[in-house]
CSV table of C-alpha atoms in Angstrom, one decimal:
chain,number,residue,atom,x,y,z
S,1,MET,CA,-13.2,-5.2,16.6
S,2,LEU,CA,-13.0,-2.3,14.2
S,3,VAL,CA,-16.3,-0.5,14.5
S,4,ASN,CA,-18.1,0.7,11.4
S,5,ASN,CA,-18.7,4.4,12.2
S,6,VAL,CA,-20.2,5.3,8.8
S,7,GLY,CA,-23.5,6.3,10.4
S,8,THR,CA,-21.7,8.4,13.0
S,9,GLU,CA,-19.6,10.2,10.4
S,10,ASP,CA,-22.7,10.8,8.2
S,11,GLY,CA,-24.5,12.4,11.1
S,12,GLU,CA,-21.5,14.6,12.0
S,13,MET,CA,-21.1,15.6,8.3
S,14,ARG,CA,-24.8,16.6,8.1
S,15,LYS,CA,-24.5,18.6,11.3
S,16,LYS,CA,-21.4,20.4,10.1
S,17,ALA,CA,-23.1,20.9,6.7
S,18,GLY,CA,-26.1,22.6,8.4
S,19,GLU,CA,-23.8,24.9,10.4
S,20,MET,CA,-21.9,25.8,7.3
S,21,MET,CA,-25.1,26.4,5.3
S,22,VAL,CA,-26.1,28.9,7.9
S,23,SER,CA,-22.8,30.7,7.7
S,24,LEU,CA,-22.1,30.3,4.0
S,25,GLY,CA,-25.6,30.1,2.5
S,26,HIS,CA,-26.7,33.3,4.1
S,27,ARG,CA,-23.6,35.3,3.6
S,28,PRO,CA,-23.5,39.1,4.0
S,29,ASP,CA,-23.7,41.0,0.7
S,30,SER,CA,-20.3,42.4,1.4
S,31,ALA,CA,-18.6,39.0,1.4
S,32,PRO,CA,-17.3,38.3,-2.1
S,33,LEU,CA,-18.6,35.1,-3.6
S,34,LEU,CA,-15.1,33.9,-4.5
S,35,GLU,CA,-14.0,34.2,-0.8
S,36,VAL,CA,-16.9,32.2,0.4
S,37,ASN,CA,-16.3,29.5,-2.2
S,38,HIS,CA,-12.6,29.4,-1.2
S,39,LEU,CA,-13.5,29.0,2.4
S,40,LEU,CA,-16.0,26.2,1.6
S,41,GLU,CA,-13.4,24.4,-0.5
S,42,GLU,CA,-10.9,24.5,2.3
S,43,ILE,CA,-13.5,23.0,4.6
S,44,LEU,CA,-14.4,20.2,2.2
S,45,LEU,CA,-10.8,19.4,1.6
S,46,ARG,CA,-10.6,18.2,5.2
S,47,LEU,CA,-13.4,15.7,4.9
S,48,HIS,CA,-12.5,12.1,5.6
S,49,PRO,CA,-11.1,10.6,2.4
S,50,LEU,CA,-13.5,7.6,2.3
S,51,PRO,CA,-15.1,7.0,-1.1
S,52,SER,CA,-18.5,8.1,0.1
S,53,SER,CA,-17.4,11.4,1.7
S,54,LEU,CA,-17.6,13.6,-1.4
S,55,PRO,CA,-20.9,12.1,-2.8
S,56,ARG,CA,-22.5,12.7,0.6
S,57,ALA,CA,-21.3,16.3,0.6
S,58,SER,CA,-22.7,16.7,-2.9
S,59,LEU,CA,-26.2,16.2,-1.4
S,60,VAL,CA,-26.1,19.3,0.7
S,61,SER,CA,-26.7,21.8,-2.1
S,62,HIS,CA,-26.1,22.5,-5.8
S,63,ARG,CA,-23.1,24.7,-4.9
S,64,TRP,CA,-21.5,21.8,-3.0
S,65,ARG,CA,-22.2,19.4,-5.8
S,66,ARG,CA,-20.6,21.7,-8.4
S,67,LEU,CA,-17.5,22.1,-6.2
S,68,VAL,CA,-16.9,18.5,-5.3
S,69,SER,CA,-17.6,17.4,-8.9
S,70,ASP,CA,-14.9,19.6,-10.2
S,71,PRO,CA,-11.8,17.7,-11.4
S,72,GLY,CA,-9.5,20.4,-10.0
S,73,PHE,CA,-11.0,20.1,-6.6
S,74,PHE,CA,-10.6,16.3,-6.6
S,75,ARG,CA,-6.9,16.6,-7.5
S,76,ARG,CA,-6.5,18.9,-4.5
S,77,PHE,CA,-8.5,16.6,-2.3
S,78,ARG,CA,-6.4,13.6,-3.4
S,79,LEU,CA,-3.1,15.5,-2.8
S,80,HIS,CA,-4.3,16.7,0.6
S,81,HIS,CA,-4.9,13.2,1.8
S,82,ARG,CA,-1.9,11.5,0.0
S,83,ARG,CA,-0.3,10.5,3.3
S,84,ASN,CA,-3.5,9.1,5.0
S,85,PRO,CA,-5.4,7.3,2.2
S,86,PRO,CA,-8.0,4.6,3.0
S,87,HIS,CA,-7.3,1.0,2.2
S,88,LEU,CA,-9.6,0.4,-0.7
S,89,GLY,CA,-8.8,-3.3,-1.4
S,90,PHE,CA,-6.3,-5.5,-3.2
S,91,PHE,CA,-5.0,-6.3,-6.6
S,92,ASP,CA,-4.9,-9.9,-7.8
S,93,ARG,CA,-4.1,-11.5,-11.1
S,94,ASP,CA,-5.0,-14.3,-13.4
S,95,SER,CA,-3.4,-15.3,-16.7
S,96,HIS,CA,-4.0,-12.1,-18.6
S,97,ASP,CA,-6.0,-9.8,-16.2
S,98,LEU,CA,-5.2,-7.6,-13.2
S,99,HIS,CA,-8.4,-7.3,-11.2
S,100,PHE,CA,-9.4,-5.4,-8.1
S,101,VAL,CA,-10.9,-7.0,-5.0
S,102,PRO,CA,-12.6,-4.5,-2.7
S,103,ALA,CA,-12.1,-4.6,1.1
S,104,LEU,CA,-14.5,-1.9,2.3
S,105,GLU,CA,-18.2,-2.3,3.0
S,106,ALA,CA,-21.0,-0.2,1.6
S,107,PRO,CA,-21.3,2.7,1.1
S,108,ASP,CA,-17.6,2.9,0.7
S,109,ARG,CA,-17.2,-0.3,-1.2
S,110,VAL,CA,-15.6,0.4,-4.6
S,111,PRO,CA,-17.2,-1.9,-7.3
S,112,PRO,CA,-14.8,-4.7,-8.3
S,113,GLY,CA,-14.9,-3.7,-12.0
S,114,ARG,CA,-13.9,-0.1,-11.3
S,115,PHE,CA,-10.1,-0.9,-11.4
S,116,SER,CA,-9.0,-3.5,-13.9
S,117,LEU,CA,-6.2,-3.9,-16.4
S,118,GLN,CA,-6.2,-6.4,-19.2
S,119,PHE,CA,-3.1,-7.7,-21.1
S,120,ASP,CA,-2.8,-9.4,-24.4
S,121,GLU,CA,-3.0,-13.1,-24.6
S,122,GLY,CA,0.3,-14.6,-23.8
S,123,ASP,CA,1.8,-11.3,-22.5
S,124,LYS,CA,3.3,-12.2,-19.2
S,125,PHE,CA,3.3,-9.7,-16.4
S,126,HIS,CA,4.2,-9.5,-12.7
S,127,LEU,CA,2.8,-7.2,-10.1
S,128,LEU,CA,5.6,-5.7,-8.1
S,129,GLY,CA,3.8,-3.4,-5.7
S,130,SER,CA,1.5,-0.4,-5.1
S,131,ARG,CA,2.1,2.9,-3.3
S,132,HIS,CA,0.7,6.4,-3.3
S,133,GLY,CA,-2.1,5.4,-5.6
S,134,LEU,CA,0.3,4.0,-8.3
S,135,VAL,CA,0.8,0.4,-9.3
S,136,LEU,CA,4.1,-1.0,-10.6
S,137,ILE,CA,4.0,-3.9,-13.1
S,138,LEU,CA,7.0,-5.8,-14.7
S,139,GLN,CA,6.5,-7.0,-18.3
S,140,PRO,CA,9.5,-9.3,-18.9
S,141,SER,CA,8.9,-10.0,-22.6
S,142,GLN,CA,8.9,-6.3,-23.5
S,143,LYS,CA,11.7,-5.6,-20.9
S,144,GLN,CA,9.5,-2.8,-19.6
S,145,LEU,CA,7.9,-1.5,-16.5
S,146,LEU,CA,4.4,-0.1,-16.4
S,147,VAL,CA,3.4,2.5,-13.9
S,148,TRP,CA,-0.4,2.6,-13.7
S,149,ASP,CA,-2.7,5.0,-11.9
S,150,PRO,CA,-6.0,3.1,-11.5
S,151,ILE,CA,-7.9,6.3,-10.4
S,152,THR,CA,-7.1,8.4,-13.5
S,153,ALA,CA,-6.2,5.4,-15.8
S,154,ASP,CA,-2.9,7.1,-16.7
S,155,GLN,CA,-0.2,4.7,-17.9
S,156,HIS,CA,3.6,5.2,-18.2
S,157,HIS,CA,5.7,2.6,-20.0
S,158,ILE,CA,9.4,2.6,-19.0
S,159,ASP,CA,12.2,0.6,-20.6
S,160,LEU,CA,14.4,-1.3,-18.1
S,161,PRO,CA,17.8,0.3,-17.4
S,162,PRO,CA,20.9,-1.1,-19.1
S,163,GLY,CA,22.1,-2.9,-16.0
S,164,PHE,CA,19.0,-5.0,-16.1
S,165,ALA,CA,19.2,-5.8,-19.8
S,166,GLY,CA,19.9,-9.5,-19.3
S,167,PRO,CA,17.2,-12.2,-18.8
S,168,VAL,CA,14.4,-10.7,-16.8
S,169,SER,CA,12.6,-12.8,-14.1
S,170,ALA,CA,10.3,-11.8,-11.3
S,171,ILE,CA,12.1,-14.3,-9.1
S,172,LYS,CA,15.2,-12.0,-9.2
S,173,VAL,CA,14.0,-8.6,-10.1
S,174,HIS,CA,11.8,-6.6,-7.8
S,175,GLY,CA,10.8,-2.9,-7.6
S,176,ALA,CA,8.8,-0.2,-5.9
S,177,VAL,CA,7.1,3.0,-7.0
S,178,LEU,CA,6.4,6.2,-5.0
S,179,ARG,CA,5.4,9.7,-5.7
S,180,ALA,CA,7.8,12.6,-5.4
S,181,ALA,CA,7.6,14.4,-2.1
S,182,GLY,CA,5.2,17.3,-2.0
S,183,GLY,CA,3.6,16.6,-5.4
S,184,ALA,CA,1.3,14.3,-7.2
S,185,GLN,CA,2.5,14.7,-10.8
S,186,HIS,CA,6.0,13.1,-10.6
S,187,PHE,CA,7.1,9.7,-9.3
S,188,GLN,CA,10.2,7.6,-9.0
S,189,VAL,CA,10.8,3.9,-9.5
S,190,VAL,CA,13.4,1.8,-7.7
S,191,LEU,CA,14.4,-1.4,-9.3
S,192,VAL,CA,16.5,-4.0,-7.4
S,193,ASP,CA,18.1,-7.4,-8.4
S,194,ALA,CA,19.9,-10.0,-6.4
S,195,ASP,CA,22.8,-11.1,-8.7
S,196,ALA,CA,24.0,-14.2,-6.9
S,197,ASP,CA,24.7,-16.6,-9.8
S,198,ASP,CA,28.4,-16.5,-9.0
S,199,PRO,CA,28.7,-17.3,-5.2
S,200,HIS,CA,32.2,-15.6,-5.1
S,201,HIS,CA,30.9,-12.3,-6.6
S,202,SER,CA,27.3,-12.1,-5.4
S,203,ARG,CA,25.8,-8.6,-5.2
S,204,VAL,CA,22.7,-6.6,-5.1
S,205,LEU,CA,21.9,-4.1,-7.9
S,206,ALA,CA,19.7,-1.1,-7.8
S,207,CYS,CA,18.7,1.7,-10.1
S,208,VAL,CA,16.4,4.7,-9.7
S,209,TYR,CA,14.1,6.3,-12.4
S,210,LEU,CA,12.7,9.8,-12.1
S,211,SER,CA,9.7,10.7,-14.1
S,212,GLU,CA,10.6,14.4,-13.9
S,213,THR,CA,13.7,13.8,-16.0
S,214,GLY,CA,12.5,10.6,-17.8
S,215,VAL,CA,15.9,8.8,-17.3
S,216,TRP,CA,17.4,6.2,-15.1
S,217,GLY,CA,20.2,7.1,-12.7
S,218,ASP,CA,23.6,5.3,-12.3
S,219,LEU,CA,23.7,1.6,-11.4
S,220,ILE,CA,24.2,1.1,-7.7
S,221,SER,CA,25.7,-2.2,-6.3
S,222,ALA,CA,26.7,-3.7,-3.0
S,223,PRO,CA,28.1,-7.1,-2.1
S,224,LEU,CA,25.9,-9.8,-0.5
S,225,PRO,CA,27.0,-11.3,2.9
S,226,PRO,CA,28.4,-14.9,2.9
S,227,MET,CA,25.7,-17.4,2.1
S,228,LEU,CA,25.1,-20.9,3.5
S,229,PRO,CA,27.7,-23.3,2.0
S,230,SER,CA,25.5,-26.4,2.3
S,231,SER,CA,22.5,-25.0,0.3
S,232,ASN,CA,22.0,-24.8,-3.4
S,233,ARG,CA,19.2,-22.3,-3.2
S,234,VAL,CA,19.8,-19.0,-5.1
S,235,VAL,CA,19.4,-15.7,-3.3
S,236,PHE,CA,16.4,-13.7,-4.5
S,237,VAL,CA,14.2,-10.8,-3.5
S,238,TYR,CA,11.1,-12.4,-2.3
S,239,PRO,CA,8.5,-11.8,-5.1
S,240,ALA,CA,5.4,-12.3,-3.0
S,241,LYS,CA,6.4,-9.6,-0.5
S,242,PRO,CA,6.3,-6.1,-1.8
S,243,ALA,CA,8.6,-3.4,-0.5
S,244,VAL,CA,7.7,-1.4,2.6
S,245,LEU,CA,8.5,2.3,2.8
S,246,VAL,CA,9.7,3.4,6.2
S,247,GLU,CA,10.8,7.0,6.5
S,248,ASN,CA,13.2,7.6,3.6
S,249,SER,CA,14.1,3.9,2.8
S,250,LEU,CA,12.5,1.0,1.0
S,251,TYR,CA,12.8,-2.5,2.5
S,252,TRP,CA,12.5,-5.9,0.8
S,253,ILE,CA,12.8,-9.5,2.0
S,254,LEU,CA,15.8,-11.5,0.7
S,255,ASP,CA,15.3,-15.3,0.6
S,256,GLY,CA,17.1,-18.4,-0.4
S,257,ASP,CA,20.7,-19.2,0.8
S,258,LEU,CA,20.5,-15.9,2.6
S,259,VAL,CA,17.5,-14.6,4.5
S,260,GLY,CA,17.8,-10.9,5.3
S,261,ILE,CA,16.3,-7.5,4.8
S,262,LEU,CA,17.4,-5.4,1.7
S,263,LYS,CA,17.4,-1.7,2.5
S,264,PHE,CA,17.6,1.0,-0.2
S,265,ASP,CA,18.1,4.5,1.2
S,266,LEU,CA,16.3,7.0,-1.1
S,267,GLU,CA,18.3,10.0,0.0
S,268,ARG,CA,21.8,8.5,0.0
S,269,LYS,CA,21.1,6.1,-2.9
S,270,SER,CA,22.8,3.3,-1.0
S,271,ILE,CA,22.2,-0.4,-0.4
S,272,ALA,CA,22.5,-2.3,2.9
S,273,ILE,CA,21.7,-5.8,4.1
S,274,ILE,CA,20.1,-6.1,7.6
S,275,GLN,CA,20.0,-9.4,9.4
S,276,PRO,CA,16.6,-10.2,10.8
S,277,PRO,CA,16.2,-10.4,14.6
S,278,VAL,CA,15.2,-14.1,14.4
S,279,ASP,CA,17.1,-16.8,12.6
S,280,VAL,CA,14.2,-17.8,10.4
S,281,LEU,CA,16.2,-20.5,8.6
S,282,THR,CA,16.3,-22.6,11.8
S,283,LYS,CA,12.7,-22.0,12.8
S,284,SER,CA,9.8,-24.2,11.7
S,285,LYS,CA,6.1,-23.3,11.2
S,286,TYR,CA,6.9,-19.6,10.9
S,287,GLN,CA,5.8,-16.5,8.9
S,288,TYR,CA,7.5,-13.1,8.9
S,289,ALA,CA,7.1,-9.7,7.3
S,290,VAL,CA,8.7,-6.3,7.3
S,291,VAL,CA,6.3,-3.7,8.9
S,292,ARG,CA,6.2,-0.2,10.3
S,293,THR,CA,6.2,0.1,14.0
S,294,GLU,CA,4.5,2.7,16.2
S,295,GLY,CA,6.1,6.1,15.4
S,296,GLY,CA,7.0,5.0,11.9
S,297,GLY,CA,10.2,3.0,12.6
S,298,LEU,CA,11.3,-0.2,10.9
S,299,GLY,CA,9.7,-3.3,12.3
S,300,PHE,CA,10.0,-7.1,11.8
S,301,LEU,CA,7.0,-9.3,12.6
S,302,PHE,CA,7.7,-13.0,13.3
S,303,LEU,CA,4.7,-15.2,13.6
S,304,SER,CA,4.9,-18.6,15.2
S,305,ARG,CA,2.2,-21.1,14.3
S,306,SER,CA,3.3,-23.6,16.9
S,307,GLN,CA,3.2,-21.1,19.8
S,308,TYR,CA,0.3,-19.1,18.2
S,309,ASN,CA,1.9,-15.7,18.8
S,310,ALA,CA,3.6,-13.0,16.9
S,311,GLN,CA,6.8,-11.1,18.0
S,312,LEU,CA,7.0,-7.5,16.9
S,313,TRP,CA,10.7,-6.3,16.8
S,314,LYS,CA,11.7,-2.7,16.3
S,315,ARG,CA,15.0,-1.4,14.9
S,316,LYS,CA,16.5,1.2,17.2
S,317,THR,CA,19.7,3.3,17.0
S,318,ASN,CA,21.6,4.2,20.2
S,319,HIS,CA,23.5,7.4,20.9
S,320,ASP,CA,26.6,6.0,19.2
S,321,GLY,CA,24.7,5.4,16.0
S,322,VAL,CA,24.7,1.6,16.4
S,323,ALA,CA,21.4,0.0,15.3
S,324,SER,CA,20.0,-3.2,16.8
S,325,TRP,CA,16.7,-5.1,17.2
S,326,VAL,CA,14.6,-4.7,20.3
S,327,LEU,CA,11.6,-6.9,21.0
S,328,GLU,CA,8.8,-4.4,21.4
S,329,ARG,CA,6.0,-6.8,22.3
S,330,THR,CA,4.6,-10.3,21.9
S,331,ILE,CA,1.1,-10.5,20.5
S,332,GLU,CA,-0.9,-13.4,21.9
S,333,LEU,CA,-3.1,-14.4,18.9
S,334,GLU,CA,-5.4,-16.5,21.1
S,335,LYS,CA,-6.8,-13.3,22.5
S,336,LEU,CA,-7.6,-12.0,19.0
S,337,LEU,CA,-8.5,-15.1,16.9
S,338,SER,CA,-9.9,-18.2,18.4
S,339,LEU,CA,-8.7,-20.9,16.0
S,340,ASN,CA,-8.4,-24.7,16.6
S,341,SER,CA,-5.0,-26.4,16.3
S,342,ALA,CA,-5.8,-27.6,12.7
S,343,ALA,CA,-6.6,-24.1,11.6
S,344,ARG,CA,-3.5,-22.6,13.2
S,345,VAL,CA,-1.3,-24.8,11.0
S,346,ASN,CA,-2.6,-22.8,8.0
S,347,LEU,CA,-2.2,-19.4,9.5
S,348,CYS,CA,-0.2,-17.1,7.3
S,349,VAL,CA,0.8,-13.5,6.8
S,350,ARG,CA,-1.0,-12.5,3.6
S,351,GLY,CA,0.0,-8.9,3.3
S,352,PHE,CA,0.7,-5.5,4.8
S,353,ALA,CA,-0.8,-2.0,4.1
S,354,GLU,CA,1.8,0.5,5.2
S,355,ASP,CA,-0.2,3.7,5.2
S,356,ASN,CA,-2.9,2.2,7.4
S,357,ASN,CA,-0.4,0.0,9.3
S,358,VAL,CA,-2.5,-3.1,9.1
S,359,LEU,CA,-1.5,-6.7,8.7
S,360,PHE,CA,-3.6,-9.3,6.9
S,361,LEU,CA,-3.6,-12.8,8.3
S,362,GLY,CA,-5.0,-15.7,6.2
S,363,THR,CA,-6.9,-18.5,8.0
S,364,PRO,CA,-9.2,-21.3,6.8
S,365,ILE,CA,-12.2,-19.3,7.8
S,366,GLY,CA,-11.2,-16.1,6.1
S,367,VAL,CA,-8.8,-13.1,6.0
S,368,PHE,CA,-8.5,-10.9,9.1
S,369,MET,CA,-7.2,-7.4,9.1
S,370,ILE,CA,-5.2,-6.5,12.3
S,371,HIS,CA,-4.0,-3.0,13.2
S,372,ILE,CA,-0.5,-3.4,14.5
S,373,GLU,CA,-0.6,-0.5,17.0
S,374,SER,CA,-4.2,-0.8,18.5
S,375,LEU,CA,-4.6,-4.6,17.7
S,376,GLN,CA,-8.1,-3.9,16.5
S,377,PHE,CA,-9.2,-6.4,14.0
S,378,LYS,CA,-12.0,-7.3,11.6
S,379,LYS,CA,-12.8,-10.0,9.1
S,380,LEU,CA,-12.7,-8.9,5.5
S,381,PRO,CA,-16.1,-9.2,3.8
S,382,ASP,CA,-14.9,-10.9,0.6
S,383,HIS,CA,-14.3,-14.6,0.9
S,384,ARG,CA,-12.9,-14.9,-2.6
S,385,LEU,CA,-9.6,-13.3,-1.7
S,386,VAL,CA,-6.8,-15.3,-3.3
S,387,SER,CA,-4.0,-13.0,-2.3
S,388,CYS,CA,-3.6,-9.9,-0.1
S,389,ASN,CA,0.0,-9.3,-1.1
S,390,HIS,CA,-0.7,-6.1,-3.0
S,391,SER,CA,-2.9,-3.7,-1.1
S,392,PHE,CA,-4.2,-0.6,-2.8
S,393,GLU,CA,-4.4,2.5,-0.6
S,394,SER,CA,-5.6,5.6,-2.4
S,395,VAL,CA,-8.1,8.4,-2.4
S,396,TYR,CA,-11.1,7.6,-4.6
S,397,ALA,CA,-14.4,9.5,-4.9
S,398,ALA,CA,-17.3,8.5,-7.1
S,399,GLY,CA,-18.4,11.4,-9.3
S,400,ASN,CA,-15.0,12.4,-10.7
S,401,ASN,CA,-14.4,9.2,-12.7
S,402,SER,CA,-17.8,7.5,-12.5
S,403,PRO,CA,-21.5,8.8,-12.3
S,404,LEU,CA,-22.1,10.6,-9.1
S,405,THR,CA,-25.8,9.8,-9.3
S,406,LEU,CA,-25.1,6.1,-8.9
S,407,TYR,CA,-23.3,6.6,-5.6
S,408,THR,CA,-25.9,9.1,-4.5
S,409,PHE,CA,-28.7,6.5,-4.9
S,410,GLN,CA,-26.7,4.0,-2.9
S,411,ILE,CA,-26.2,6.4,-0.1
S,412,LYS,CA,-29.9,7.3,0.1
S,413,THR,CA,-31.0,3.7,0.2
S,414,ASN,CA,-28.5,2.6,2.9
């Protein structure tokens, strides 16, 4: 089980705080105040990025409180931890509202109403994914994309590129958002579309938007492999499975007449279709997902309900540059989750949080979070979860966007 080490971290923080108060609070007169504050800021930047970390630090002294409450410090804190953010929760939707479902327990639990986004009555929208603290939303009727930062409440409305000017549907169009490397201000959006209406000229389209320039790049296309001749299902980018970022490429699941993995290389601006390691079309009672493997490589998880296990495959490239799938391990779910045969039938992959490398499995008794590398698991506290498809991983600290005193009171009473 994942152990809640909040108390341990709190004790260590207070111990370090005491040591730093001795060294920083009773500084020699010759030490300039600016140098001391800079050293203290560098220390506080390395606190664990849980929501309660900065409010706890603010209790040490007035100086610490002023520092961690400064918006400039929080921007640096968020940038420092941009590659190891905590998993705060999930985004789910109803007819005209995008609401947040927290996944952490107190004192790190973010209030459900903290992140929410309302749309006008009748305004259809589709949640495409979340990454680096940004949320990407498709608004078909406006033929626009919305990039939303729930922490700062910033919104960016982007018109769809000319190559996507036809009828817009979330069944066909998918996308991903990510921040520019080394910075928090700029971002890019990758939009993909499986254009398979004509089986003789089926292809995948992609286009990249850069916020730094404010324009879309050239349309990129690649042919789709041959599809099943006996099926009438269209090929589409699976809308319920967001893209997974692995190294410098984004990966989506293709479904329909063709089940495969759609790869978009961010550096080369190229498209490739990868066949999964398991023929999922001939299997029954299965679930699958693109994941990251240990070391950050591309992985494919195949979950069998009938055998009650999960195969984790890894994509490897040999010395000749030829890539192939290798079965890395088989996870015996019986050793992790004790479910009866009736409950196993309803076992499903609900989502994946890429920065924390955790998988979410839905069961009749709740949703379980399983770390792919360590196989540590825990049951999520909220039983109202409808969907775990869209995880939200970001750095959030009460006090920069909401009253710090409220969080301070919660910490004192826990």
